[in-house]
Amino acid sequence: MQDLQYIEIETGENPTAAVIWLHGLGASGHDFEPVVPELGLPEDTAVRFIFPHAPNLPVTINGGMSMPAWYDIKAMDIDRVVDTEQLRASADAVAKLVEQQKHKGIPPERIIIAGFSQGGAVAYELGLSYPERFGGVLALSTYFATADTVERSEANADVPISVYHGTFDPMVPESLGVRSVETLKEMCYDPSYQTFPMEHSVCLEEIQDIGRFIRRHLL
């Protein structure tokens, strides 16, 4: 996979922490740009937000036509069949962005990996397998697609994880969010789980809680 293009927003000079935030199927890095000022971060905080653009890939549930995607989704059933090889390739591509931040002076323990829907599945894969400790993982309206295959790292054995889901989500049913949390607990992680009365989207209360997560684990 080619190097990812991305949008970069800094909340202050000389950032000392970073959040890499992955969008969902058919979207772009622009989707979550507007959340930055809504997070409620202190004015004197310098955080670098990186919003990558997924590459265009043929997607089976889109009639095989190409669209921005982190991996192919072959069926939309409750146990959705996905291309885990592509998913891991996307996780590797995002890992290159982590390496870039390391070269810029921000170590992994000062980086949070966040993802919505498809992006959340990639966030799970990268966040639990990366060989160095992350500051945290944020999983929004998503599912743990590689639960059976992820090669977990000891460095992230107790990484902070916060999971969010809409109770009326027609695209990724809340049952998949619940299953993800149960699987994580079986793996001895300690995720937090919050739901909101919404569909496949985000809401202000959720964004504000994400801001608290960032302040707690990075600032």
Coordinates of N, CA and C in Angstrom, one line a residue:
M1 N 0.8 -1.2 0.0 CA 0.0 0.0 0.0 C 0.9 1.2 0.0
Q2 N 0.5 2.3 -0.8 CA 1.2 3.5 -0.9 C 1.1 4.3 0.4
D3 N 2.1 5.2 0.6 CA 2.0 6.0 1.8 C 0.7 6.8 1.8
L4 N 0.1 7.0 3.0 CA -1.2 7.6 3.1 C -1.0 9.1 3.0
Q5 N -2.0 9.8 2.3 CA -2.1 11.2 2.4 C -2.9 11.6 3.6
Y6 N -2.7 12.7 4.2 CA -3.4 13.1 5.4 C -3.5 14.6 5.6
I7 N -4.5 14.9 6.5 CA -4.6 16.3 6.9 C -4.0 16.4 8.3
E8 N -3.3 17.5 8.5 CA -2.7 17.7 9.8 C -3.1 19.0 10.5
I9 N -3.6 18.9 11.7 CA -4.0 20.1 12.5 C -3.3 20.1 13.8
E10 N -2.7 21.3 14.1 CA -2.0 21.4 15.4 C -2.7 22.5 16.3
T11 N -2.9 22.1 17.5 CA -3.6 23.0 18.4 C -2.7 24.0 19.1
G12 N -1.4 23.9 18.8 CA -0.4 24.8 19.4 C 0.9 24.6 18.8
E13 N 1.9 25.4 19.1 CA 3.3 25.2 18.6 C 4.0 24.1 19.3
N14 N 4.8 23.4 18.5 CA 5.7 22.4 19.0 C 4.9 21.3 19.8
P15 N 4.0 20.6 19.1 CA 3.1 19.6 19.7 C 4.0 18.5 20.5
T16 N 3.4 18.1 21.6 CA 4.1 17.1 22.4 C 3.3 15.8 22.4
A17 N 2.2 15.8 21.7 CA 1.3 14.6 21.7 C 0.6 14.6 20.3
A18 N 0.0 13.4 20.0 CA -0.6 13.3 18.7 C -1.8 12.4 18.8
V19 N -2.8 12.6 17.9 CA -4.0 11.7 17.8 C -4.1 11.4 16.3
I20 N -4.0 10.1 15.9 CA -4.2 9.7 14.5 C -5.6 9.1 14.4
W21 N -6.5 9.8 13.6 CA -7.9 9.5 13.6 C -8.3 9.0 12.3
L22 N -8.9 7.8 12.2 CA -9.2 7.1 10.9 C -10.7 7.2 10.6
H23 N -11.1 7.6 9.4 CA -12.5 7.8 9.1 C -13.1 6.4 8.6
G24 N -14.3 6.5 8.3 CA -15.1 5.3 7.9 C -15.1 5.1 6.4
L25 N -15.8 4.1 6.0 CA -16.0 3.7 4.5 C -16.6 4.8 3.7
G26 N -15.9 5.1 2.6 CA -16.5 6.1 1.7 C -16.3 7.5 2.1
A27 N -15.6 7.8 3.1 CA -15.4 9.1 3.7 C -13.9 9.6 3.4
S28 N -13.5 10.6 4.1 CA -12.1 11.1 4.0 C -11.6 11.6 5.3
G29 N -10.4 12.0 5.3 CA -9.8 12.6 6.5 C -10.5 13.9 6.9
H30 N -11.2 14.5 6.0 CA -11.9 15.8 6.3 C -13.1 15.6 7.3
D31 N -13.6 14.3 7.3 CA -14.8 14.1 8.1 C -14.7 14.5 9.6
F32 N -13.5 14.3 10.2 CA -13.4 14.6 11.6 C -12.6 15.8 11.9
E33 N -12.2 16.6 10.9 CA -11.6 17.9 11.2 C -12.4 18.7 12.1
P34 N -13.7 18.8 12.0 CA -14.5 19.7 12.8 C -14.6 19.4 14.3
V35 N -14.2 18.1 14.6 CA -14.3 17.8 16.1 C -13.2 18.4 16.9
V36 N -12.1 18.8 16.3 CA -11.0 19.3 17.1 C -11.3 20.4 18.1
P37 N -12.0 21.5 17.6 CA -12.4 22.6 18.5 C -13.5 22.2 19.5
E38 N -14.1 21.1 19.3 CA -15.2 20.6 20.2 C -14.7 19.7 21.3
L39 N -13.5 19.4 21.3 CA -12.9 18.4 22.3 C -12.7 19.1 23.6
G40 N -12.7 20.4 23.7 CA -12.5 21.0 25.0 C -11.1 20.9 25.5
L41 N -10.1 20.9 24.7 CA -8.7 20.8 25.2 C -8.3 22.2 25.7
P42 N -7.4 22.2 26.7 CA -7.0 23.5 27.2 C -6.3 24.3 26.1
E43 N -6.4 25.6 26.2 CA -5.9 26.5 25.2 C -4.4 26.4 25.1
D44 N -3.7 26.1 26.2 CA -2.3 26.0 26.1 C -1.8 24.6 25.7
T45 N -2.7 23.8 25.2 CA -2.3 22.4 24.8 C -1.8 22.4 23.4
A46 N -0.7 21.7 23.1 CA -0.2 21.5 21.8 C -0.3 20.0 21.4
V47 N -1.4 19.7 20.6 CA -1.6 18.3 20.2 C -1.7 18.3 18.6
R48 N -1.0 17.4 18.0 CA -1.1 17.3 16.5 C -2.1 16.2 16.2
F49 N -3.1 16.6 15.4 CA -4.2 15.7 14.9 C -3.9 15.3 13.5
I50 N -3.9 14.1 13.2 CA -3.6 13.6 11.9 C -4.8 12.8 11.4
F51 N -5.4 13.2 10.3 CA -6.5 12.6 9.7 C -6.2 12.0 8.3
P52 N -5.8 10.7 8.3 CA -5.4 10.2 7.0 C -6.6 9.9 6.1
H53 N -6.3 9.9 4.8 CA -7.3 9.5 3.8 C -7.1 8.0 3.4
A54 N -8.1 7.2 3.4 CA -8.0 5.8 3.0 C -7.8 5.8 1.5
P55 N -7.1 4.8 1.0 CA -6.9 4.7 -0.5 C -8.3 4.3 -1.1
N56 N -8.4 4.4 -2.5 CA -9.5 3.9 -3.2 C -9.3 2.4 -3.5
L57 N -10.3 1.6 -3.0 CA -10.2 0.2 -3.2 C -11.5 -0.3 -3.8
P58 N -11.5 -1.4 -4.5 CA -12.8 -2.0 -4.9 C -13.5 -2.6 -3.7
V59 N -14.8 -2.3 -3.5 CA -15.5 -2.8 -2.4 C -16.7 -3.6 -2.9
T60 N -16.7 -4.9 -2.4 CA -17.7 -5.8 -2.9 C -19.1 -5.3 -2.6
I61 N -19.4 -4.8 -1.4 CA -20.8 -4.4 -1.1 C -21.1 -3.1 -1.9
N62 N -20.2 -2.5 -2.6 CA -20.4 -1.3 -3.4 C -20.5 -1.7 -4.9
G63 N -20.8 -3.0 -5.1 CA -20.9 -3.5 -6.5 C -19.5 -3.7 -7.1
G64 N -18.5 -3.8 -6.3 CA -17.2 -3.9 -6.8 C -16.5 -2.7 -7.3
M65 N -17.2 -1.6 -7.1 CA -16.7 -0.3 -7.6 C -15.7 0.3 -6.5
S66 N -14.8 1.1 -6.9 CA -13.8 1.6 -6.0 C -14.3 2.8 -5.2
M67 N -13.9 2.9 -4.0 CA -14.3 4.0 -3.1 C -13.2 4.1 -2.0
P68 N -13.2 5.2 -1.2 CA -12.2 5.2 -0.1 C -12.5 4.2 0.9
A69 N -11.6 3.3 1.1 CA -11.8 2.1 2.0 C -10.5 1.7 2.6
W70 N -10.5 1.3 3.9 CA -9.4 0.7 4.5 C -9.2 -0.8 4.2
Y71 N -10.3 -1.4 3.7 CA -10.3 -2.8 3.3 C -11.6 -3.1 2.7
D72 N -11.7 -4.3 2.0 CA -12.9 -4.7 1.3 C -13.9 -5.3 2.3
I73 N -15.2 -5.0 2.2 CA -16.2 -5.6 3.0 C -17.0 -6.5 2.0
K74 N -17.0 -7.8 2.2 CA -17.5 -8.7 1.2 C -19.0 -9.0 1.5
A75 N -19.5 -8.8 2.7 CA -20.9 -9.0 3.0 C -21.3 -8.1 4.2
M76 N -22.5 -7.7 4.3 CA -23.0 -6.8 5.4 C -23.8 -7.6 6.5
D77 N -23.6 -8.9 6.6 CA -24.3 -9.6 7.7 C -23.7 -9.2 9.0
I78 N -24.3 -9.8 10.1 CA -23.9 -9.4 11.4 C -22.4 -9.9 11.7
D79 N -22.0 -10.9 11.1 CA -20.6 -11.3 11.2 C -19.7 -10.9 10.0
R80 N -20.0 -9.7 9.5 CA -19.5 -9.2 8.3 C -18.1 -9.8 7.9
V81 N -18.0 -10.3 6.6 CA -16.8 -10.9 6.1 C -16.0 -9.8 5.5
V82 N -14.8 -9.6 6.0 CA -13.9 -8.6 5.6 C -12.6 -9.1 5.1
D83 N -11.9 -8.3 4.3 CA -10.5 -8.7 3.8 C -9.5 -8.4 4.9
T84 N -9.2 -9.4 5.7 CA -8.3 -9.1 6.8 C -6.9 -8.8 6.4
E85 N -6.5 -9.3 5.2 CA -5.1 -9.0 4.7 C -5.0 -7.5 4.3
Q86 N -6.1 -7.0 3.7 CA -6.1 -5.6 3.4 C -6.1 -4.7 4.7
L87 N -6.9 -5.2 5.6 CA -7.0 -4.5 6.9 C -5.7 -4.4 7.5
R88 N -4.9 -5.5 7.6 CA -3.6 -5.4 8.2 C -2.6 -4.5 7.4
A89 N -2.8 -4.5 6.0 CA -2.0 -3.6 5.2 C -2.3 -2.2 5.6
S90 N -3.5 -1.9 5.8 CA -3.9 -0.5 6.2 C -3.3 -0.2 7.6
A91 N -3.3 -1.1 8.5 CA -2.7 -0.9 9.8 C -1.2 -0.6 9.7
D92 N -0.6 -1.4 8.8 CA 0.8 -1.1 8.5 C 1.1 0.3 8.0
A93 N 0.2 0.7 7.1 CA 0.3 2.1 6.5 C 0.2 3.1 7.6
V94 N -0.8 2.9 8.5 CA -1.0 3.9 9.6 C 0.3 3.8 10.5
A95 N 0.8 2.6 10.7 CA 2.0 2.5 11.5 C 3.2 3.4 11.0
K96 N 3.2 3.6 9.7 CA 4.2 4.5 9.1 C 4.0 5.9 9.6
L97 N 2.8 6.3 9.7 CA 2.5 7.6 10.3 C 3.0 7.7 11.7
V98 N 2.8 6.6 12.5 CA 3.4 6.6 13.8 C 4.9 6.8 13.8
E99 N 5.5 6.1 12.9 CA 7.0 6.3 12.8 C 7.4 7.7 12.4
Q100 N 6.6 8.3 11.5 CA 6.9 9.7 11.2 C 6.8 10.6 12.5
Q101 N 5.8 10.4 13.3 CA 5.7 11.2 14.5 C 6.9 10.9 15.5
K102 N 7.3 9.7 15.5 CA 8.5 9.4 16.3 C 9.7 10.2 15.9
H103 N 9.9 10.3 14.5 CA 11.0 11.1 14.0 C 10.8 12.6 14.3
K104 N 9.6 13.0 14.5 CA 9.3 14.4 14.8 C 9.4 14.7 16.3
G105 N 9.7 13.6 17.1 CA 9.9 13.8 18.5 C 8.7 13.4 19.4
I106 N 7.6 12.8 18.8 CA 6.5 12.3 19.6 C 6.5 10.8 19.7
P107 N 6.8 10.3 20.9 CA 6.9 8.8 21.0 C 5.5 8.2 21.0
P108 N 5.4 6.9 20.7 CA 4.1 6.2 20.7 C 3.3 6.4 22.0
E109 N 3.9 6.4 23.1 CA 3.1 6.5 24.4 C 2.4 7.9 24.5
R110 N 2.8 8.8 23.6 CA 2.1 10.1 23.5 C 1.2 10.2 22.3
I111 N 0.8 9.0 21.7 CA 0.0 9.0 20.6 C -1.3 8.1 20.9
I112 N -2.4 8.7 20.5 CA -3.7 7.9 20.6 C -4.1 7.5 19.2
I113 N -4.5 6.3 19.0 CA -5.0 5.8 17.7 C -6.6 5.7 17.8
A114 N -7.2 6.5 17.0 CA -8.7 6.6 17.0 C -9.3 6.1 15.6
G115 N -10.4 5.6 15.6 CA -11.0 5.2 14.4 C -12.5 5.0 14.5
F116 N -13.2 5.5 13.4 CA -14.7 5.3 13.3 C -15.0 4.3 12.3
S117 N -15.9 3.4 12.6 CA -16.4 2.3 11.7 C -15.3 1.5 11.2
Q118 N -15.1 1.5 9.9 CA -13.9 0.7 9.3 C -12.6 1.2 9.9
G119 N -12.5 2.5 10.1 CA -11.2 3.0 10.7 C -11.0 2.5 12.1
G120 N -12.1 2.2 12.8 CA -12.0 1.6 14.2 C -11.5 0.2 14.2
A121 N -11.9 -0.6 13.1 CA -11.4 -1.9 13.0 C -9.9 -1.9 12.8
V122 N -9.4 -0.9 12.0 CA -7.9 -0.8 11.8 C -7.3 -0.3 13.1
A123 N -7.9 0.6 13.8 CA -7.4 1.1 15.1 C -7.2 -0.1 16.1
Y124 N -8.2 -1.0 16.2 CA -8.0 -2.2 17.0 C -6.8 -3.0 16.6
E125 N -6.7 -3.3 15.3 CA -5.6 -4.1 14.8 C -4.2 -3.4 15.2
L126 N -4.1 -2.2 14.8 CA -2.8 -1.5 15.1 C -2.5 -1.3 16.6
G127 N -3.6 -0.8 17.3 CA -3.4 -0.5 18.7 C -3.0 -1.6 19.5
L128 N -3.5 -2.8 19.2 CA -3.2 -4.0 20.0 C -1.9 -4.8 19.6
S129 N -1.5 -4.5 18.4 CA -0.3 -5.3 17.8 C 1.0 -4.5 17.8
Y130 N 0.9 -3.2 17.8 CA 2.1 -2.3 17.7 C 3.1 -2.7 18.8
P131 N 4.4 -2.8 18.4 CA 5.4 -3.3 19.4 C 5.8 -2.3 20.5
E132 N 5.3 -1.0 20.4 CA 5.6 0.0 21.4 C 4.3 0.5 22.0
R133 N 4.3 0.9 23.3 CA 3.2 1.3 24.0 C 2.5 2.6 23.4
F134 N 1.2 2.5 23.2 CA 0.4 3.7 22.8 C -0.2 4.4 24.0
G135 N -0.6 5.6 23.7 CA -1.3 6.4 24.8 C -2.7 5.9 25.0
G136 N -3.3 5.4 23.9 CA -4.7 4.9 24.1 C -5.2 4.5 22.7
V137 N -6.4 3.9 22.7 CA -7.1 3.5 21.5 C -8.6 3.9 21.7
L138 N -9.1 4.6 20.7 CA -10.5 5.0 20.7 C -11.2 4.3 19.5
A139 N -12.3 3.6 19.9 CA -13.1 2.8 18.9 C -14.5 3.4 18.8
L140 N -14.9 4.0 17.7 CA -16.2 4.6 17.5 C -17.0 3.9 16.5
S141 N -18.2 3.4 17.0 CA -19.2 2.8 16.1 C -18.5 1.8 15.2
T142 N -17.8 0.8 15.8 CA -17.0 -0.1 15.0 C -17.1 -1.5 15.6
Y143 N -16.3 -2.4 15.1 CA -16.3 -3.8 15.5 C -14.8 -4.3 15.4
F144 N -14.6 -5.4 16.1 CA -13.2 -5.9 16.2 C -13.0 -7.0 15.2
A145 N -12.7 -6.6 13.9 CA -12.7 -7.5 12.8 C -11.7 -8.6 12.9
T146 N -10.5 -8.3 13.5 CA -9.4 -9.2 13.5 C -9.2 -9.8 14.9
A147 N -10.3 -9.9 15.6 CA -10.2 -10.5 17.0 C -9.5 -11.9 17.0
D148 N -9.7 -12.7 16.0 CA -9.2 -14.0 16.0 C -7.8 -14.1 15.4
T149 N -7.3 -13.1 14.8 CA -6.0 -13.2 14.2 C -5.0 -12.1 14.7
V150 N -5.4 -11.1 15.4 CA -4.5 -10.1 15.8 C -3.3 -10.6 16.7
E151 N -2.1 -10.2 16.3 CA -0.9 -10.6 17.1 C -0.6 -9.6 18.1
R152 N -1.1 -9.8 19.3 CA -1.1 -8.8 20.4 C 0.3 -8.6 20.9
S153 N 0.7 -7.4 21.2 CA 2.0 -7.1 21.7 C 1.9 -6.9 23.3
E154 N 3.0 -7.3 23.9 CA 3.0 -7.1 25.4 C 3.0 -5.7 25.7
A155 N 3.6 -4.8 24.9 CA 3.7 -3.4 25.2 C 2.3 -2.8 25.3
N156 N 1.3 -3.3 24.6 CA 0.0 -2.7 24.7 C -1.0 -3.6 25.4
A157 N -0.5 -4.5 26.2 CA -1.3 -5.4 26.9 C -2.4 -4.8 27.8
D158 N -2.1 -3.5 28.3 CA -3.0 -2.8 29.2 C -3.3 -1.4 28.6
V159 N -3.2 -1.3 27.3 CA -3.4 0.1 26.7 C -4.8 0.5 27.0
P160 N -5.0 1.8 27.4 CA -6.4 2.3 27.6 C -7.2 2.3 26.4
I161 N -8.4 1.7 26.5 CA -9.3 1.6 25.3 C -10.7 2.2 25.7
S162 N -11.2 3.0 24.9 CA -12.6 3.6 25.1 C -13.4 3.3 23.9
V163 N -14.5 2.6 24.1 CA -15.4 2.2 23.0 C -16.7 3.0 23.0
Y164 N -17.2 3.5 21.9 CA -18.4 4.2 21.8 C -19.3 3.7 20.7
H165 N -20.6 3.7 20.9 CA -21.5 3.2 19.9 C -22.9 3.8 20.0
G166 N -23.6 3.9 18.9 CA -24.9 4.4 18.8 C -25.9 3.3 19.0
T167 N -26.9 3.5 19.8 CA -27.9 2.5 20.1 C -28.8 2.2 18.9
F168 N -28.9 3.2 18.0 CA -29.8 3.0 16.8 C -29.0 2.8 15.5
D169 N -27.8 2.3 15.6 CA -26.9 2.2 14.5 C -27.4 1.2 13.5
P170 N -27.8 1.5 12.3 CA -28.3 0.5 11.3 C -27.1 -0.1 10.5
M171 N -26.0 0.6 10.5 CA -24.8 0.1 9.7 C -23.9 -0.9 10.4
V172 N -23.6 -0.5 11.6 CA -22.8 -1.4 12.5 C -23.6 -1.6 13.8
P173 N -24.5 -2.6 13.9 CA -25.4 -2.8 15.0 C -24.6 -2.7 16.3
E174 N -25.3 -2.2 17.3 CA -24.6 -2.1 18.7 C -24.2 -3.4 19.2
S175 N -24.8 -4.5 18.8 CA -24.4 -5.9 19.2 C -22.9 -6.1 18.9
L176 N -22.5 -5.5 17.7 CA -21.0 -5.7 17.4 C -20.1 -4.9 18.3
G177 N -20.6 -3.8 18.8 CA -19.8 -3.0 19.7 C -19.7 -3.8 21.1
V178 N -20.9 -4.3 21.5 CA -20.9 -5.1 22.7 C -20.0 -6.3 22.6
R179 N -20.1 -7.0 21.5 CA -19.2 -8.2 21.3 C -17.7 -7.8 21.3
S180 N -17.4 -6.7 20.7 CA -16.0 -6.2 20.8 C -15.5 -6.0 22.2
V181 N -16.4 -5.4 23.0 CA -16.0 -5.1 24.4 C -15.9 -6.5 25.2
E182 N -16.8 -7.4 24.9 CA -16.7 -8.7 25.6 C -15.4 -9.4 25.2
T183 N -15.1 -9.4 23.9 CA -13.9 -10.0 23.4 C -12.6 -9.4 24.1
L184 N -12.6 -8.1 24.1 CA -11.5 -7.4 24.7 C -11.3 -7.8 26.2
K185 N -12.4 -7.9 26.9 CA -12.3 -8.3 28.3 C -11.8 -9.7 28.4
E186 N -12.2 -10.6 27.5 CA -11.7 -12.0 27.5 C -10.2 -12.0 27.3
M187 N -9.7 -11.0 26.6 CA -8.3 -10.9 26.3 C -7.6 -10.2 27.4
C188 N -8.3 -9.8 28.5 CA -7.7 -9.2 29.7 C -7.4 -7.7 29.5
Y189 N -8.1 -7.1 28.5 CA -8.1 -5.6 28.4 C -9.2 -5.1 29.3
D190 N -9.1 -3.8 29.6 CA -10.1 -3.2 30.5 C -10.8 -2.0 29.7
P191 N -11.6 -2.3 28.7 CA -12.2 -1.2 27.9 C -13.3 -0.5 28.7
S192 N -13.5 0.8 28.4 CA -14.7 1.5 28.9 C -15.7 1.4 27.7
Y193 N -17.0 1.5 28.0 CA -18.0 1.4 26.9 C -19.1 2.3 27.2
Q194 N -19.4 3.2 26.2 CA -20.5 4.1 26.3 C -21.4 4.1 25.1
T195 N -22.7 4.2 25.3 CA -23.6 4.3 24.2 C -24.3 5.7 24.2
F196 N -24.8 6.0 23.0 CA -25.5 7.3 22.8 C -26.7 7.0 21.9
P197 N -27.9 7.7 22.1 CA -29.1 7.5 21.3 C -28.9 8.1 19.9
M198 N -28.1 7.5 19.1 CA -27.8 8.0 17.7 C -27.7 6.8 16.8
E199 N -27.6 7.2 15.5 CA -27.4 6.2 14.4 C -25.9 6.0 14.2
H200 N -25.5 5.8 12.9 CA -24.0 5.6 12.6 C -23.3 6.9 12.5
S201 N -23.0 7.6 13.6 CA -22.5 8.9 13.6 C -21.8 9.2 14.9
V202 N -21.5 10.4 15.1 CA -20.9 10.9 16.4 C -21.8 12.0 17.0
C203 N -21.7 12.2 18.3 CA -22.5 13.3 18.9 C -21.6 14.1 19.8
L204 N -22.1 15.3 20.2 CA -21.3 16.2 20.9 C -20.9 15.6 22.3
E205 N -21.8 14.9 23.0 CA -21.4 14.3 24.2 C -20.3 13.3 24.1
E206 N -20.3 12.6 23.0 CA -19.3 11.6 22.7 C -17.9 12.3 22.5
I207 N -18.0 13.4 21.7 CA -16.8 14.1 21.4 C -16.2 14.7 22.6
Q208 N -17.0 15.2 23.5 CA -16.6 15.8 24.8 C -15.9 14.7 25.6
D209 N -16.5 13.5 25.6 CA -15.8 12.5 26.4 C -14.5 12.1 25.8
I210 N -14.4 12.1 24.5 CA -13.1 11.8 23.9 C -12.1 12.8 24.3
G211 N -12.6 14.1 24.4 CA -11.7 15.1 24.8 C -11.1 14.8 26.2
R212 N -12.0 14.3 27.1 CA -11.6 14.0 28.5 C -10.6 12.8 28.4
F213 N -10.8 11.9 27.5 CA -9.9 10.7 27.4 C -8.5 11.2 26.9
I214 N -8.5 12.2 26.0 CA -7.2 12.7 25.5 C -6.5 13.4 26.6
R215 N -7.2 14.3 27.4 CA -6.6 15.0 28.5 C -6.1 14.0 29.5
R216 N -6.8 13.0 29.8 CA -6.4 12.0 30.8 C -5.1 11.2 30.5
H217 N -5.0 10.9 29.2 CA -3.9 10.0 28.8 C -2.8 10.7 28.0
L218 N -3.0 11.9 27.6 CA -1.9 12.6 26.9 C -1.4 13.8 27.5
L219 N -2.3 14.5 28.3 CA -1.9 15.9 28.8 C -1.5 15.9 30.3

